[in-house]
């Protein structure tokens, strides 16, 4: 054992500094965002509408109904899918910290004691025979073992890969939240629509039940025929079926909301009667919408971070072709007596640099590099595909939205006309001018028009939610 001298300590410090300086060298390929594989704009956008990025509008601002806002807040606090996504972020962050720690030496303090018995009949080569006895040695050192000097950037490339994986996980959480916000809003609007459908069915049943009671009395008095009574009864039974169907559907809608919210939804957070035809947002489609907004969608950013991680992995694969330089060093005290462990002249040190030069590995390094490049190309294709899918999603939502307003306007006009036709036919029936078949036909037309209008109003709300989602909105408060 040798005593540690300051020149030796300076040598170790210089080697560590040199390793840190050389670690700036990296074989990782430079990254440049790939060109977008879609058109610059979508066709058919209305002109003259205020231009604003929906992705920058928080869901608290986008949705008008305060009940829906509170329900979304509750869902974000309790939904299990979002909780899993958040835990995945914590896991990726921890993995990044683990990988990053490899940039620094792991310093350990070691204390050891050794007792050894020697035999007088056994002598070491070149050593005279000694009497049998027990020898002791004590050692206390501080140092690091096999610290890799990242001369060619292998560790930094792996560190960059872990960092980009962490970023991708964060974008996955944002994407999950966007989908969840849109799903909750759609489920809430669906419940409001089914409640409205149930109300229409109940009102129709009540009206037809009253007509049936009047016709029954007329039949008992011999004024009307049994055929007319049975015709009215068929409409009553049909309305009863619809009421039972919509009651079941409302219950299913409640169950779906409870699952999304992560716990039972309180009655005060459910949509009010008549809220199905209220505006859901103050925002409309932006004018001159540029497809560059898709670059900010979380799922697209997730795919890009995965591509950057694969790009960093190429640097690590390239570094495997070059020598691996590592250091092992320790500094401390050693003595044959425990009482003299930290006494004068007991200091010891060791410094053991090593270089591992790859000579032959049957093409393993070259194959690993080829795999890394192919992985990068696969993720590049997936990144481009994610943009194409996002572009189509926006195009589909816009295609539906272009004619929804006209459909709703036409359906409202149809409902008004069918309502007036029902009122006229009912008056003519009561005055004995027409048969009840005319009333049934006009009432059925009015009923269908009411239900179709509710369906179109739901489609309009769901379309706005979808547009907000596909343009990357919903991840901000």
Coordinates of C-alpha atoms in Angstrom, one line a residue, residues 75-329:
X75 CA -63.5 13.7 -13.7
X76 CA -59.9 15.0 -14.0
X77 CA -59.4 14.4 -10.3
X78 CA -60.9 10.9 -10.1
X79 CA -60.6 9.2 -13.5
X80 CA -58.5 6.1 -13.3
X81 CA -57.2 6.2 -16.9
X82 CA -55.8 9.7 -16.3
X83 CA -54.4 8.6 -12.9
X84 CA -52.5 5.8 -14.7
X85 CA -51.2 8.2 -17.3
X86 CA -49.9 10.5 -14.5
X87 CA -48.2 7.6 -12.7
X88 CA -46.6 6.6 -16.0
X89 CA -45.1 10.1 -16.1
X90 CA -43.6 9.7 -12.6
X91 CA -42.2 6.3 -13.6
X92 CA -40.6 7.8 -16.8
X93 CA -39.2 10.7 -14.7
X94 CA -37.6 8.2 -12.3
X95 CA -36.1 6.2 -15.1
X96 CA -34.6 9.4 -16.6
X97 CA -33.0 10.2 -13.2
X98 CA -31.6 6.7 -13.0
X99 CA -30.1 7.0 -16.5
X100 CA -28.8 10.5 -15.8
X101 CA -27.0 9.3 -12.6
X102 CA -24.6 7.4 -14.9
X103 CA -23.1 10.7 -15.9
X104 CA -21.5 11.0 -12.4
X105 CA -19.3 8.6 -10.5
X106 CA -20.9 6.5 -7.7
X107 CA -18.9 7.2 -4.6
X108 CA -19.0 4.6 -1.8
X109 CA -17.5 4.4 1.6
X110 CA -16.2 0.9 2.4
X111 CA -14.9 -0.5 5.7
X112 CA -13.5 -4.0 5.8
X113 CA -11.7 -6.3 8.2
X114 CA -9.7 -9.4 7.2
X115 CA -8.4 -12.2 9.4
X116 CA -6.1 -14.8 7.9
X117 CA -4.4 -17.8 9.4
X118 CA -1.2 -19.1 7.8
X119 CA 0.5 -22.5 8.3
X120 CA 4.1 -22.9 9.1
X121 CA 4.3 -25.9 6.6
X122 CA 3.0 -23.7 3.7
X123 CA 5.2 -21.0 2.3
X124 CA 4.5 -18.6 -0.5
X125 CA 6.8 -18.8 -3.5
X126 CA 9.9 -16.7 -2.9
X127 CA 9.0 -16.3 0.8
X128 CA 10.8 -18.1 3.6
X129 CA 8.8 -20.4 5.7
X130 CA 7.3 -18.6 8.7
X131 CA 5.7 -19.8 11.9
X132 CA 2.0 -20.4 11.9
X133 CA -0.2 -17.5 13.1
X134 CA -3.3 -15.2 12.4
X135 CA -2.8 -11.9 10.7
X136 CA -5.3 -9.1 10.7
X137 CA -5.8 -6.2 8.3
X138 CA -8.3 -3.3 8.5
X139 CA -9.2 -0.9 5.7
X140 CA -11.5 2.2 5.4
X141 CA -11.7 3.8 2.0
X142 CA -13.8 6.2 -0.1
X143 CA -13.9 5.9 -3.8
X144 CA -15.6 4.9 -7.0
X145 CA -15.6 1.8 -9.2
X146 CA -15.7 1.5 -13.0
X147 CA -16.8 5.1 -13.6
X148 CA -17.2 5.4 -17.4
X149 CA -15.7 8.5 -19.0
X150 CA -18.3 9.3 -21.6
X151 CA -15.7 10.1 -24.2
X152 CA -17.9 9.3 -27.2
X153 CA -21.2 10.3 -25.8
X154 CA -22.7 6.9 -25.2
X155 CA -24.1 7.7 -21.8
X156 CA -25.3 11.2 -22.9
X157 CA -27.1 9.6 -25.9
X158 CA -28.8 7.1 -23.6
X159 CA -29.6 10.0 -21.2
X160 CA -31.2 11.9 -24.2
X161 CA -33.2 8.9 -25.1
X162 CA -34.6 8.6 -21.5
X163 CA -35.4 12.3 -21.5
X164 CA -37.3 12.1 -24.8
X165 CA -39.2 9.1 -23.5
X166 CA -40.2 11.1 -20.5
X167 CA -41.4 13.9 -22.7
X168 CA -43.4 11.4 -24.8
X169 CA -45.0 10.1 -21.6
X170 CA -46.0 13.6 -20.6
X171 CA -47.6 14.1 -24.0
X172 CA -49.5 10.8 -23.6
X173 CA -51.0 12.1 -20.4
X174 CA -52.1 15.3 -22.1
X175 CA -53.6 13.3 -25.0
X176 CA -55.5 11.1 -22.5
X177 CA -56.8 14.3 -20.8
X178 CA -58.0 15.8 -24.1
X179 CA -59.8 12.6 -25.0
X180 CA -61.3 12.4 -21.5
X181 CA -62.6 16.0 -21.6
X182 CA -64.2 15.4 -25.0
X183 CA -65.7 12.1 -23.9
X184 CA -67.2 13.5 -20.7
X185 CA -68.7 16.5 -22.6
X186 CA -70.2 14.1 -25.2
X187 CA -71.6 11.8 -22.5
X188 CA -73.1 14.7 -20.7
X189 CA -74.7 16.1 -23.9
X190 CA -76.0 12.6 -24.7
X191 CA -77.7 12.4 -21.3
X192 CA -79.3 15.8 -21.9
X193 CA -80.5 14.7 -25.3
X194 CA -81.9 11.4 -24.0
X195 CA -83.6 13.3 -21.2
X196 CA -85.2 15.5 -23.8
X197 CA -86.3 12.5 -25.9
X198 CA -87.8 10.9 -22.8
X199 CA -89.7 14.1 -22.1
X200 CA -91.1 14.2 -25.6
X201 CA -92.1 10.5 -25.4
X202 CA -93.8 11.1 -22.0
X203 CA -95.7 14.2 -23.3
X204 CA -96.8 12.2 -26.4
X205 CA -98.0 9.3 -24.2
X206 CA -99.9 11.6 -21.9
X207 CA -101.6 13.3 -24.9
X208 CA -102.5 10.0 -26.5
X209 CA -103.7 8.5 -23.2
X210 CA -106.1 11.4 -22.8
X211 CA -107.4 10.8 -26.4
X212 CA -107.7 7.1 -25.7
X213 CA -109.9 7.8 -22.6
X214 CA -112.2 10.1 -24.6
X215 CA -112.4 7.6 -27.4
X216 CA -113.1 4.8 -24.9
X217 CA -116.1 6.7 -23.5
X218 CA -117.4 7.4 -27.0
X219 CA -117.1 3.7 -27.8
X220 CA -119.0 2.7 -24.7
X221 CA -121.7 5.2 -25.6
X222 CA -121.8 3.7 -29.1
X223 CA -120.6 6.9 -30.8
X224 CA -117.3 5.6 -32.2
X225 CA -116.3 2.2 -33.6
X226 CA -114.0 -0.4 -32.1
X227 CA -111.6 0.0 -35.0
X228 CA -111.0 3.7 -34.0
X229 CA -110.5 2.7 -30.4
X230 CA -107.9 0.0 -31.3
X231 CA -106.1 2.5 -33.6
X232 CA -105.7 4.9 -30.8
X233 CA -104.6 2.1 -28.4
X234 CA -101.7 1.2 -30.8
X235 CA -100.4 4.7 -30.6
X236 CA -100.6 4.6 -26.8
X237 CA -98.7 1.3 -26.6
X238 CA -96.1 2.5 -29.0
X239 CA -95.5 5.6 -26.9
X240 CA -95.3 3.4 -23.8
X241 CA -92.5 1.4 -25.5
X242 CA -90.6 4.6 -26.3
X243 CA -90.9 5.9 -22.7
X244 CA -89.6 2.6 -21.3
X245 CA -86.7 2.6 -23.9
X246 CA -85.6 6.2 -23.1
X247 CA -85.8 5.6 -19.4
X248 CA -83.4 2.7 -19.8
X249 CA -81.1 4.8 -22.0
X250 CA -81.0 7.6 -19.5
X251 CA -79.9 5.1 -16.8
X252 CA -77.2 3.8 -19.1
X253 CA -76.0 7.4 -19.7
X254 CA -75.8 8.0 -16.0
X255 CA -73.7 4.8 -15.6
X256 CA -71.4 6.0 -18.3
X257 CA -70.9 9.4 -16.6
X258 CA -70.2 7.7 -13.3
X259 CA -67.5 5.6 -14.8
X260 CA -65.8 8.5 -16.5
X261 CA -66.1 10.7 -13.4
X262 CA -64.5 8.0 -11.3
X263 CA -67.4 8.2 -8.7
X264 CA -71.2 8.7 -8.8
X265 CA -72.2 12.0 -10.3
X266 CA -74.3 14.2 -8.0
X267 CA -77.7 15.3 -9.3
X268 CA -76.7 19.0 -9.2
X269 CA -74.0 18.3 -11.9
X270 CA -76.5 16.7 -14.3
X271 CA -77.8 18.7 -17.3
X272 CA -80.9 20.7 -16.7
X273 CA -84.1 20.1 -18.6
X274 CA -84.0 21.9 -21.9
X275 CA -80.2 22.3 -21.9
X276 CA -79.8 20.0 -25.0
X277 CA -80.6 22.9 -27.3
X278 CA -78.4 25.5 -25.6
X279 CA -75.1 26.7 -27.0
X280 CA -72.2 24.6 -25.7
X281 CA -69.4 27.1 -26.5
X282 CA -68.9 30.7 -27.7
X283 CA -66.1 29.6 -30.1
X284 CA -66.5 28.7 -33.8
X285 CA -64.2 27.3 -36.5
X286 CA -61.1 29.5 -36.9
X287 CA -60.6 31.2 -40.3
X288 CA -57.7 30.2 -42.6
X289 CA -56.9 27.3 -40.3
X290 CA -53.3 26.1 -41.0
X291 CA -52.4 22.5 -40.6
X292 CA -49.3 23.5 -38.6
X293 CA -51.6 23.5 -35.6
X294 CA -51.4 19.7 -35.8
X295 CA -47.7 19.9 -34.7
X296 CA -48.9 20.9 -31.3
X297 CA -51.4 18.0 -30.8
X298 CA -50.1 15.9 -27.9
X299 CA -50.3 12.6 -29.8
X300 CA -48.2 14.1 -32.6
X301 CA -45.7 15.5 -30.1
X302 CA -45.6 12.1 -28.5
X303 CA -44.7 10.5 -31.8
X304 CA -42.0 13.2 -32.4
X305 CA -40.5 12.6 -29.0
X306 CA -40.4 8.9 -29.6
X307 CA -38.6 9.7 -32.9
X308 CA -36.1 11.8 -31.1
X309 CA -35.5 9.0 -28.6
X310 CA -34.8 6.6 -31.4
X311 CA -32.4 9.2 -33.0
X312 CA -30.5 9.4 -29.7
X313 CA -30.2 5.7 -29.5
X314 CA -28.3 5.7 -32.8
X315 CA -25.6 7.8 -31.0
X316 CA -25.3 5.1 -28.3
X317 CA -25.1 2.4 -30.9
X318 CA -22.3 4.3 -32.7
X319 CA -20.4 4.8 -29.5
X320 CA -20.1 1.0 -29.1
X321 CA -17.6 1.0 -31.9
X322 CA -15.1 3.1 -29.9
X323 CA -13.0 2.3 -26.8
X324 CA -14.7 2.5 -23.4
X325 CA -12.7 4.3 -20.8
X326 CA -13.4 3.7 -17.2
X327 CA -11.8 4.7 -13.9
X328 CA -11.6 3.0 -10.5
X329 CA -10.1 4.9 -7.6

